[in-house]
Each structure stands twice: as structure tokens, then as C-alpha cells.
XYZ file of C-alpha atoms in Angstrom:
129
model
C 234.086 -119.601 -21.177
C 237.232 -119.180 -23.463
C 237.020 -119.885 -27.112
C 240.284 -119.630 -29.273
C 240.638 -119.360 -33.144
C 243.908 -119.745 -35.012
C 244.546 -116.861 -37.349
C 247.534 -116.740 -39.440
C 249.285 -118.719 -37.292
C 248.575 -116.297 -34.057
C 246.086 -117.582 -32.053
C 243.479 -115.551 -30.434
C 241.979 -115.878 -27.327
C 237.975 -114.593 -26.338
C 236.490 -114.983 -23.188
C 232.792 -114.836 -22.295
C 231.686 -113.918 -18.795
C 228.194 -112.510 -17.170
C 227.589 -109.117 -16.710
C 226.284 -107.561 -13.822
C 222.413 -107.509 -15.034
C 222.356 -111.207 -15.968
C 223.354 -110.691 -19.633
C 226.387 -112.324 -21.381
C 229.604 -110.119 -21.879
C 232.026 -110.542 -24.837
C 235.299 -108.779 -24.281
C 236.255 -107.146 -27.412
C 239.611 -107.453 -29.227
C 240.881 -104.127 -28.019
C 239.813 -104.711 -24.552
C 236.552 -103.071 -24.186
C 233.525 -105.038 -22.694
C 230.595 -105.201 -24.727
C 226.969 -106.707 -23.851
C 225.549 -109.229 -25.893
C 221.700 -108.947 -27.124
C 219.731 -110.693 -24.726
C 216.402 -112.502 -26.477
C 214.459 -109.167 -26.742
C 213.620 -108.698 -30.487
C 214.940 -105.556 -32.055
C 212.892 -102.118 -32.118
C 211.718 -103.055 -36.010
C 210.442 -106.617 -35.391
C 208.339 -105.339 -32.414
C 206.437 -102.455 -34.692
C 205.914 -105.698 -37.390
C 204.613 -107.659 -34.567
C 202.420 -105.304 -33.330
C 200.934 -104.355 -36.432
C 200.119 -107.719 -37.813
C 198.839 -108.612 -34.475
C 196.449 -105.845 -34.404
C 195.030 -106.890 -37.453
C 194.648 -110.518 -37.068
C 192.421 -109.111 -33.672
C 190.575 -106.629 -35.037
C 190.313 -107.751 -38.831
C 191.302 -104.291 -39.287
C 194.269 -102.922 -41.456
C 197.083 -101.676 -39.332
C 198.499 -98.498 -41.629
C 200.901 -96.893 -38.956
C 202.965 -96.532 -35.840
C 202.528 -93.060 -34.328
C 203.959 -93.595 -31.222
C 206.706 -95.952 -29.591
C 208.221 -96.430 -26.641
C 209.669 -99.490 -24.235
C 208.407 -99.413 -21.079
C 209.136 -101.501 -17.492
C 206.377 -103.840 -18.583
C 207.442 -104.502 -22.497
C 206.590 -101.875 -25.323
C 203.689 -99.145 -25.330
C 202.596 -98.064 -28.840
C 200.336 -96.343 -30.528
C 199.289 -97.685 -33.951
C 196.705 -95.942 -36.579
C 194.140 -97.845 -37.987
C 191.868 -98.146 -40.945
C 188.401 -98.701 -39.214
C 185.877 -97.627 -42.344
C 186.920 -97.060 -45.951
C 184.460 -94.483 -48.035
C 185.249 -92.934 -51.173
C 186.782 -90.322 -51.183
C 189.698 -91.985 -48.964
C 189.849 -88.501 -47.019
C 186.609 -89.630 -45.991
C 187.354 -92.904 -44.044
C 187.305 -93.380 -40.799
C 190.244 -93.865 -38.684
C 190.946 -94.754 -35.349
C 194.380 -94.966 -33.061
C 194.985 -98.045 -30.968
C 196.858 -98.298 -27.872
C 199.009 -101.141 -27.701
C 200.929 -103.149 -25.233
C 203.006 -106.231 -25.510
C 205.408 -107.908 -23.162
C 209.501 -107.831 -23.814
C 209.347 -110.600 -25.760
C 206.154 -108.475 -28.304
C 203.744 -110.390 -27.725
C 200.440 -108.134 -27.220
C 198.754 -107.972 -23.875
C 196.267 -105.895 -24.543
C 194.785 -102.571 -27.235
C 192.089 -99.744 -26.535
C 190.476 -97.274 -28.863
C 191.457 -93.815 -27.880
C 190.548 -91.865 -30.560
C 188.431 -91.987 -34.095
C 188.696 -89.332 -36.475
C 188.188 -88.922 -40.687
C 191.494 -89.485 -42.579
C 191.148 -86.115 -44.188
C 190.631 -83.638 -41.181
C 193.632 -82.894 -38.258
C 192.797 -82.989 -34.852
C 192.213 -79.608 -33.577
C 191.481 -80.597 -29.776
C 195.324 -82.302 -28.806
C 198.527 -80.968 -29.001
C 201.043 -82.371 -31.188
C 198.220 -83.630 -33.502
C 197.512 -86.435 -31.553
């Protein structure tokens, strides 16, 4: 596909073509191909996704993403969760939620795998998870 604009009187010519994966290409005004985004969301509106998701499942507030990664299948993430609020607040409880979605972030599926107080580190994983 070839579109052309009209720029000072020099008109400029950009063609579209497929690339090799099934994605659009958009040659670039000094030459170089370039992929266009396909209709993954971005990094950012996955972690929002995830999180509110979470919560509208569990009723539970989502406060953090401590792990995040895309995988084959979609995203894998980990995601930290306020499961019982006592006072003092170093007293809650916590827990961390796996999470997957597909490409598009849409969640699949969440586990426990861990529940802890807010105020203590975990001794018994490396890396503090």
C-alpha cells in the first residue's frame, strides 16, 4: 500500500508492506524498515489490567507488581496483595498472587503462593521472594 503526502511542494512517498512474522512494516524516511505495533497492549496497560482484575476476583486490593515477564502463552506476573488489614499496618496480612493472562491481558487464571505479615521479610527464599 503506498500513501503520498504533499509537503512544501515535494511530495513524499510511504509504502506499507508485511513483514515476515505477519506484522505490518512501515519503511522509514531514511530507508530503514520498522515494525508496526501489532494489537498487543503495551507493558504498562497489562500491569493495570492485571491489577484491577485481581481485585474485581478476589475483592481484594491489588498493592503491587513484584514480578513480570511475557511468556509464549501471554504475560506471567506476580502481584502482592492486601489479604487482612490489622492495626498496626506491619501487622496485616499479605499474600502474592500468580497471575496469567493471554497476549491480549486478559487473565486466565491466579494462585496463592505465598502469605506472609507486611512487616516481617521472608527469610526462607532467595531474593526476598
Amino acid at each position: 500500500m503506498a500513501n503520498t503526502r504533499s509537503t512544501n511542494g515535494a511530495t513524499e512517498k510511504r509504502t506499507s508492506s508485511k513483514a515476515p512474522d505477519g506484522g505490518a512494516q512501515d519503511d522509514d524516511r531514511d530507508g530503514k524498515d520498522k515494525t508496526v505495533a501489532d494489537d498487543r497492549p503495551s507493558p504498562m496497560d497489562v500491569l493495570r489490567q492485571a491489577r484491577a482484575q485481581l481485585a474485581e476476583l478476589t475483592g481484594m486490593t491489588a498493592e503491587s507488581v513484584s514480578s513480570f515477564a511475557q511468556t509464549e502463552d501471554g504475560w506471567s506476573l506476580e502481584v502482592e496483595v492486601l489479604e487482612l488489614e490489622r492495626v498496626p499496618d506491619t501487622m496485616s496480612l499479605m499474600a502474592s498472587y500468580e497471575v496469567e493472562l493471554d497476549p491480549q491481558g486478559q487473565l486466565t487464571g491466579y494462585r496463592r503462593v505465598r502469605r506472609y505479615e507486611r512487616g516481617r521479610a521472608d527469610t526462607h527464599r532467595p531474593g526476598g521472594r
